[in-house]
mmCIF file of C-alpha atoms in Angstrom:
data_model
loop_
_atom_site.group_PDB
_atom_site.id
_atom_site.type_symbol
_atom_site.label_atom_id
_atom_site.label_comp_id
_atom_site.label_asym_id
_atom_site.label_seq_id
_atom_site.Cartn_x
_atom_site.Cartn_y
_atom_site.Cartn_z
ATOM 1 C CA MET A 1 100.481 -22.151 149.674
ATOM 2 C CA LYS A 2 101.082 -24.478 146.756
ATOM 3 C CA HIS A 3 98.937 -23.805 143.707
ATOM 4 C CA LYS A 4 97.665 -26.738 141.744
ATOM 5 C CA LYS A 5 97.941 -26.387 137.991
ATOM 6 C CA ARG A 6 94.551 -26.420 136.359
ATOM 7 C CA ARG A 7 93.659 -28.688 133.527
ATOM 8 C CA GLN A 8 92.066 -26.621 130.794
ATOM 9 C CA MET A 9 89.232 -27.404 128.401
ATOM 10 C CA SER A 10 91.254 -26.359 125.359
ATOM 11 C CA GLU A 11 90.917 -29.890 123.917
ATOM 12 C CA SER A 12 87.226 -30.348 124.736
ATOM 13 C CA TRP A 13 84.543 -30.441 122.062
ATOM 14 C CA PRO A 14 82.736 -27.232 123.150
ATOM 15 C CA THR A 15 85.936 -25.187 122.847
ATOM 16 C CA VAL A 16 87.000 -26.923 119.645
ATOM 17 C CA ALA A 17 83.560 -26.354 118.092
ATOM 18 C CA LEU A 18 83.741 -22.609 118.763
ATOM 19 C CA LEU A 19 87.302 -22.319 117.449
ATOM 20 C CA THR A 20 86.643 -24.363 114.312
ATOM 21 C CA PHE A 21 83.446 -22.513 113.431
ATOM 22 C CA SER A 22 85.341 -19.271 113.942
ATOM 23 C CA GLY A 23 88.212 -20.537 111.780
ATOM 24 C CA GLY A 24 85.893 -21.189 108.852
ATOM 25 C CA LEU A 25 84.242 -17.806 109.260
ATOM 26 C CA GLN A 26 87.617 -16.037 109.318
ATOM 27 C CA ASP A 27 88.660 -17.625 106.036
ATOM 28 C CA ALA A 28 85.352 -16.715 104.375
ATOM 29 C CA TYR A 29 85.619 -13.173 105.726
ATOM 30 C CA SER A 30 89.090 -12.468 104.358
ATOM 31 C CA TYR A 31 88.235 -14.033 101.001
ATOM 32 C CA CYS A 32 84.826 -12.405 100.503
ATOM 33 C CA MET A 33 85.402 -9.043 102.182
ATOM 34 C CA HIS A 34 89.070 -8.262 101.623
ATOM 35 C CA GLY A 35 90.238 -9.056 98.145
ATOM 36 C CA LYS A 36 89.995 -12.866 97.865
ATOM 37 C CA VAL A 37 92.842 -13.616 100.243
ATOM 38 C CA PHE A 38 92.888 -16.758 102.377
ATOM 39 C CA ALA A 39 93.534 -15.890 105.998
ATOM 40 C CA ASN A 40 94.120 -19.531 106.956
ATOM 41 C CA ALA A 41 95.027 -21.501 103.839
ATOM 42 C CA GLN A 42 98.443 -20.053 103.125
ATOM 43 C CA THR A 43 99.009 -22.681 100.434
ATOM 44 C CA GLY A 44 96.415 -20.890 98.308
ATOM 45 C CA ASN A 45 98.105 -17.562 98.938
ATOM 46 C CA ILE A 46 101.483 -18.969 97.893
ATOM 47 C CA VAL A 47 99.976 -20.327 94.668
ATOM 48 C CA LEU A 48 98.333 -17.000 93.815
ATOM 49 C CA MET A 49 101.395 -14.994 94.834
ATOM 50 C CA SER A 50 103.621 -17.141 92.618
ATOM 51 C CA GLN A 51 101.309 -16.624 89.655
ATOM 52 C CA CYS A 52 101.439 -12.872 90.165
ATOM 53 C CA ALA A 53 105.238 -13.010 90.390
ATOM 54 C CA PHE A 54 105.548 -14.882 87.093
ATOM 55 C CA TYR A 55 103.224 -12.377 85.410
ATOM 56 C CA GLY A 56 105.240 -9.473 86.806
ATOM 57 C CA ASP A 57 102.340 -8.222 88.939
ATOM 58 C CA LEU A 58 104.226 -6.784 91.916
ATOM 59 C CA LYS A 59 101.084 -5.340 93.462
ATOM 60 C CA GLY A 60 99.496 -8.783 93.348
ATOM 61 C CA VAL A 61 102.593 -10.308 94.955
ATOM 62 C CA LEU A 62 102.322 -7.836 97.831
ATOM 63 C CA HIS A 63 98.602 -8.554 98.142
ATOM 64 C CA TYR A 64 99.354 -12.171 99.084
ATOM 65 C CA LEU A 65 102.799 -11.761 100.626
ATOM 66 C CA VAL A 66 101.526 -9.530 103.458
ATOM 67 C CA PRO A 67 99.071 -12.083 104.945
ATOM 68 C CA LEU A 68 101.614 -14.866 104.424
ATOM 69 C CA THR A 69 104.237 -12.906 106.363
ATOM 70 C CA ALA A 70 101.707 -12.031 109.061
ATOM 71 C CA PHE A 71 100.874 -15.723 109.441
ATOM 72 C CA ILE A 72 104.556 -16.552 109.909
ATOM 73 C CA PHE A 73 104.944 -13.910 112.614
ATOM 74 C CA GLY A 74 101.714 -15.104 114.260
ATOM 75 C CA VAL A 75 103.165 -18.593 114.720
ATOM 76 C CA PHE A 76 106.415 -17.138 116.071
ATOM 77 C CA VAL A 77 104.686 -14.845 118.577
ATOM 78 C CA THR A 78 102.432 -17.661 119.793
ATOM 79 C CA GLU A 79 105.437 -19.852 120.489
ATOM 80 C CA GLN A 80 107.007 -17.007 122.454
ATOM 81 C CA ILE A 81 103.822 -16.650 124.512
ATOM 82 C CA ARG A 82 103.763 -20.392 125.186
ATOM 83 C CA ALA A 83 107.414 -20.463 126.262
ATOM 84 C CA ARG A 84 107.075 -17.464 128.557
ATOM 85 C CA TYR A 85 103.651 -17.953 130.125
ATOM 86 C CA GLN A 86 102.949 -21.705 130.131
ATOM 87 C CA THR A 87 103.588 -21.907 133.886
ATOM 88 C CA LEU A 88 100.993 -19.269 134.813
ATOM 89 C CA GLN A 89 98.484 -20.431 137.423
ATOM 90 C CA THR A 90 95.779 -17.760 137.158
ATOM 91 C CA VAL A 91 95.134 -18.192 133.420
ATOM 92 C CA HIS A 92 96.280 -20.657 130.810
ATOM 93 C CA TRP A 93 98.697 -19.400 128.160
ATOM 94 C CA ARG A 94 96.162 -20.378 125.474
ATOM 95 C CA GLN A 95 93.719 -17.938 127.045
ATOM 96 C CA LEU A 96 96.273 -15.184 126.513
ATOM 97 C CA VAL A 97 96.432 -16.237 122.869
ATOM 98 C CA LEU A 98 92.641 -16.006 122.608
ATOM 99 C CA LEU A 99 92.671 -12.514 124.109
ATOM 100 C CA GLY A 100 95.237 -11.414 121.537
ATOM 101 C CA GLU A 101 93.230 -13.002 118.744
ATOM 102 C CA ILE A 102 90.017 -11.295 119.861
ATOM 103 C CA PHE A 103 91.769 -7.932 119.940
ATOM 104 C CA LEU A 104 93.245 -8.363 116.441
ATOM 105 C CA LEU A 105 89.974 -9.524 114.900
ATOM 106 C CA PHE A 106 88.101 -6.637 116.490
ATOM 107 C CA LEU A 107 90.600 -4.211 114.933
ATOM 108 C CA ALA A 108 90.250 -5.931 111.552
ATOM 109 C CA GLY A 109 86.510 -5.230 111.613
ATOM 110 C CA LEU A 110 87.202 -1.492 111.866
ATOM 111 C CA PHE A 111 89.120 -1.204 108.594
ATOM 112 C CA PRO A 112 87.340 -0.301 105.338
ATOM 113 C CA SER A 113 87.739 -2.292 102.126
ATOM 114 C CA SER A 114 90.397 0.194 101.016
ATOM 115 C CA SER A 115 92.645 -1.197 103.763
ATOM 116 C CA ASP A 116 92.606 -4.823 102.605
ATOM 117 C CA LEU A 117 96.303 -5.348 103.224
ATOM 118 C CA LEU A 118 96.157 -4.338 106.865
ATOM 119 C CA ALA A 119 92.897 -6.146 107.579
ATOM 120 C CA ASN A 120 94.163 -9.358 105.982
ATOM 121 C CA ALA A 121 97.411 -9.101 107.909
ATOM 122 C CA LEU A 122 95.530 -8.872 111.214
ATOM 123 C CA VAL A 123 93.224 -11.776 110.402
ATOM 124 C CA SER A 124 96.097 -13.974 109.178
ATOM 125 C CA PHE A 125 98.129 -13.170 112.295
ATOM 126 C CA ALA A 126 95.148 -14.126 114.470
ATOM 127 C CA CYS A 127 94.561 -17.343 112.517
ATOM 128 C CA ALA A 128 98.206 -18.316 112.968
ATOM 129 C CA MET A 129 97.902 -17.803 116.715
ATOM 130 C CA GLN A 130 94.864 -20.054 116.831
ATOM 131 C CA VAL A 131 96.227 -22.879 114.689
ATOM 132 C CA GLN A 132 99.498 -22.921 116.628
ATOM 133 C CA ALA A 133 97.953 -22.848 120.100
ATOM 134 C CA PHE A 134 95.028 -25.240 119.643
ATOM 135 C CA ARG A 135 96.150 -28.467 118.038
ATOM 136 C CA LYS A 136 94.258 -31.284 119.759
ATOM 137 C CA VAL A 137 90.666 -32.398 120.215
ATOM 138 C CA ASN A 138 90.174 -35.118 122.841
ATOM 139 C CA GLY A 139 93.771 -36.171 122.325
ATOM 140 C CA TYR A 140 93.660 -36.183 118.512
ATOM 141 C CA ALA A 141 95.853 -33.762 116.580
ATOM 142 C CA TYR A 142 93.759 -31.428 114.422
ATOM 143 C CA ALA A 143 93.681 -27.965 112.849
ATOM 144 C CA SER A 144 90.863 -25.527 113.596
ATOM 145 C CA THR A 145 91.596 -23.175 110.686
ATOM 146 C CA MET A 146 92.123 -25.538 107.721
ATOM 147 C CA CYS A 147 90.862 -28.916 106.525
ATOM 148 C CA ILE A 148 93.537 -30.773 104.559
ATOM 149 C CA GLY A 149 95.196 -32.401 107.586
ATOM 150 C CA ASN A 150 91.841 -33.241 109.186
ATOM 151 C CA LEU A 151 90.607 -34.790 105.943
ATOM 152 C CA ARG A 152 93.727 -36.932 105.584
ATOM 153 C CA SER A 153 93.631 -38.093 109.210
ATOM 154 C CA GLY A 154 89.910 -38.856 109.060
ATOM 155 C CA ILE A 155 90.180 -41.020 105.952
ATOM 156 C CA GLU A 156 93.266 -42.733 107.366
ATOM 157 C CA ALA A 157 91.286 -43.637 110.500
ATOM 158 C CA LEU A 158 88.353 -44.914 108.420
ATOM 159 C CA SER A 159 90.640 -47.073 106.296
ATOM 160 C CA ALA A 160 92.256 -48.541 109.427
ATOM 161 C CA TYR A 161 88.823 -49.206 110.961
ATOM 162 C CA LEU A 162 87.660 -51.133 107.884
ATOM 163 C CA ARG A 163 90.723 -53.365 108.213
ATOM 164 C CA THR A 164 90.711 -53.883 111.989
ATOM 165 C CA GLN A 165 87.114 -53.148 113.105
ATOM 166 C CA ASP A 166 88.618 -51.160 115.998
ATOM 167 C CA ARG A 167 85.810 -48.854 117.113
ATOM 168 C CA THR A 168 88.226 -46.292 118.527
ATOM 169 C CA LEU A 169 89.356 -45.656 114.944
ATOM 170 C CA LEU A 170 85.745 -45.111 113.882
ATOM 171 C CA LYS A 171 85.371 -42.626 116.729
ATOM 172 C CA LYS A 172 88.511 -40.879 115.503
ATOM 173 C CA PHE A 173 87.052 -40.700 111.994
ATOM 174 C CA PHE A 174 83.891 -39.009 113.274
ATOM 175 C CA HIS A 175 85.965 -36.574 115.322
ATOM 176 C CA TYR A 176 87.806 -35.358 112.248
ATOM 177 C CA PHE A 177 84.766 -35.131 110.011
ATOM 178 C CA GLY A 178 82.885 -33.341 112.770
ATOM 179 C CA VAL A 179 85.646 -30.730 112.775
ATOM 180 C CA ILE A 180 85.487 -30.445 108.978
ATOM 181 C CA GLY A 181 81.710 -30.011 109.131
ATOM 182 C CA LEU A 182 82.017 -27.238 111.717
ATOM 183 C CA PHE A 183 84.620 -25.456 109.601
ATOM 184 C CA ALA A 184 82.355 -25.656 106.539
ATOM 185 C CA LEU A 185 79.416 -24.384 108.589
ATOM 186 C CA GLY A 186 81.491 -21.437 109.786
ATOM 187 C CA ALA A 187 82.653 -20.625 106.250
ATOM 188 C CA GLY A 188 79.113 -20.728 104.879
ATOM 189 C CA SER A 189 77.816 -18.637 107.757
ATOM 190 C CA GLY A 190 80.561 -16.092 107.148
ATOM 191 C CA ALA A 191 79.391 -15.596 103.584
ATOM 192 C CA VAL A 192 75.757 -15.221 104.680
ATOM 193 C CA PHE A 193 76.451 -12.876 107.597
ATOM 194 C CA GLY A 194 78.678 -10.828 105.324
ATOM 195 C CA VAL A 195 75.595 -9.759 103.390
ATOM 196 C CA TRP A 196 74.023 -8.367 106.553
ATOM 197 C CA LEU A 197 76.981 -7.157 108.591
ATOM 198 C CA GLY A 198 79.534 -6.390 105.900
ATOM 199 C CA LEU A 199 83.039 -5.715 107.176
ATOM 200 C CA HIS A 200 81.885 -6.096 110.794
ATOM 201 C CA THR A 201 81.150 -9.805 110.256
ATOM 202 C CA ILE A 202 84.489 -10.718 111.805
ATOM 203 C CA TRP A 203 83.200 -9.507 115.159
ATOM 204 C CA ILE A 204 81.101 -12.674 115.346
ATOM 205 C CA CYS A 205 84.415 -14.483 115.757
ATOM 206 C CA CYS A 206 85.261 -12.191 118.655
ATOM 207 C CA VAL A 207 82.095 -13.306 120.431
ATOM 208 C CA LEU A 208 82.767 -16.995 119.749
ATOM 209 C CA LEU A 209 86.343 -16.745 120.959
ATOM 210 C CA ALA A 210 85.261 -14.845 124.067
ATOM 211 C CA VAL A 211 82.938 -17.740 124.928
ATOM 212 C CA GLY A 212 85.832 -20.143 124.333
ATOM 213 C CA PHE A 213 87.997 -18.018 126.639
ATOM 214 C CA ALA A 214 85.366 -18.284 129.386
ATOM 215 C CA LEU A 215 84.966 -22.038 128.900
ATOM 216 C CA MET A 216 88.654 -22.553 129.499
ATOM 217 C CA PHE A 217 88.208 -21.454 133.095
ATOM 218 C CA VAL A 218 86.209 -24.620 133.675
ATOM 219 C CA LYS A 219 88.480 -27.118 135.422
ATOM 220 C CA GLU A 220 88.215 -30.883 135.650
ATOM 221 C CA GLU A 221 86.729 -31.753 139.032
ATOM 222 C CA MET A 222 88.597 -35.036 139.174
ATOM 223 C CA GLU A 223 91.887 -33.186 138.968
ATOM 224 C CA GLU A 224 90.940 -30.563 141.541
ATOM 225 C CA ASN A 225 89.232 -32.870 144.082
ATOM 226 C CA PRO A 226 91.536 -35.394 145.820
ATOM 227 C CA GLU A 227 88.579 -37.409 147.134
ATOM 228 C CA ILE A 228 87.204 -37.967 143.633
ATOM 229 C CA GLN A 229 90.689 -38.855 142.416
ATOM 230 C CA ALA A 230 91.108 -41.445 145.182
ATOM 231 C CA ALA A 231 87.665 -42.943 144.551
ATOM 232 C CA TRP A 232 88.314 -43.199 140.829
ATOM 233 C CA ALA A 233 91.713 -44.806 141.448
ATOM 234 C CA LYS A 234 90.062 -47.410 143.717
ATOM 235 C CA ILE A 235 87.406 -48.149 141.074
ATOM 236 C CA GLN A 236 90.095 -48.665 138.465
ATOM 237 C CA SER A 237 92.118 -50.887 140.825
ATOM 238 C CA ASP A 238 89.048 -52.986 141.707
ATOM 239 C CA ALA A 239 88.152 -53.318 138.035
ATOM 240 C CA GLN A 240 91.648 -54.505 137.157
ATOM 241 C CA SER A 241 91.604 -56.974 140.064
ATOM 242 C CA ALA A 242 88.207 -58.322 139.012
ATOM 243 C CA GLU A 243 89.403 -58.672 135.434
ATOM 244 C CA THR A 244 92.473 -60.628 136.578
ATOM 245 C CA GLN A 245 90.358 -62.924 138.747
ATOM 246 C CA ALA A 246 87.936 -63.507 135.885
ATOM 247 C CA LYS A 247 90.794 -64.496 133.600
ATOM 248 C CA VAL A 248 92.171 -66.963 136.175
ATOM 249 C CA ILE A 249 88.740 -68.512 136.747
ATOM 250 C CA GLY A 250 88.151 -68.713 133.005
ATOM 251 C CA GLN A 251 91.476 -70.455 132.414
ATOM 252 C CA THR A 252 90.838 -72.911 135.255
ATOM 253 C CA LEU A 253 87.356 -73.785 133.984
ATOM 254 C CA GLY A 254 88.726 -74.137 130.493
ATOM 255 C CA ARG A 255 91.318 -76.680 131.631
ATOM 256 C CA GLU A 256 88.737 -78.655 133.640
ATOM 257 C CA ILE A 257 86.274 -78.754 130.721
ATOM 258 C CA HIS A 258 89.045 -79.859 128.382
ATOM 259 C CA GLN A 259 90.104 -82.619 130.795
ATOM 260 C CA GLN A 260 86.516 -83.850 131.194
ATOM 261 C CA ALA A 261 86.063 -83.952 127.428
ATOM 262 C CA CYS A 262 89.246 -86.035 127.088
ATOM 263 C CA ASP A 263 88.044 -88.436 129.808
ATOM 264 C CA LEU A 264 84.735 -88.916 127.971
ATOM 265 C CA ARG A 265 86.461 -89.599 124.667
ATOM 266 C CA HIS A 266 89.058 -91.968 126.124
ATOM 267 C CA PRO A 267 87.607 -93.598 129.279
ATOM 268 C CA GLU A 268 90.231 -96.392 129.106
ATOM 269 C CA GLN A 269 92.960 -93.838 129.806
ATOM 270 C CA LYS A 270 91.244 -92.579 132.853
#
């Protein structure tokens, strides 16, 4: 029996919303709860690590080097998972990534503040897995764990829209700023929940990612149902045919109207 490959909801807004909110919360968690380290924004860690290196603070260098290294390995491991398991039929390889991320974040919530290095390493590794595996929302490239690329792409789309008035570019702009808003909401919520839940705040991300994991089992009915596919193909074909006929009729009428106008202006040439 031939198995049909499922189309996943990894690019859909519900999944993206959960991942982006979680991404913001993860960054706030590592910064507020574990020694002001950025789990996602490795640029900030490189800046702070370099400052420590120039001041001769080796302990400070290690403090930022560990999450940076964990992030690097997280990207590498995710690529290995994708290469090895992308042909699986029962689950999508991105779901395997989410399971790994949930496990790592749950472990991070068990470590006390005295184990900042290990906790930050786990969170950074998990963030790397997420940012590497989930890179599109409705076809647009995006990042669920940082904002700089989303901000640049959103403003670029807005600038292009103002020049061309192409509404698809305006839609693209709102996509990116919606992602940025969700990230900010997650970061703010992480700071607030941290007051109540302390080091266990990261477990909220586990719940969000578990919901995202479940959502990815939802398949597109059009892809799974041949009858719906055939009906949709016929609708598209009929629409294209009607559009072609309308263009021909419009061109014919245009020529006739133009000819009649010429006859009225120059009756002697008739």
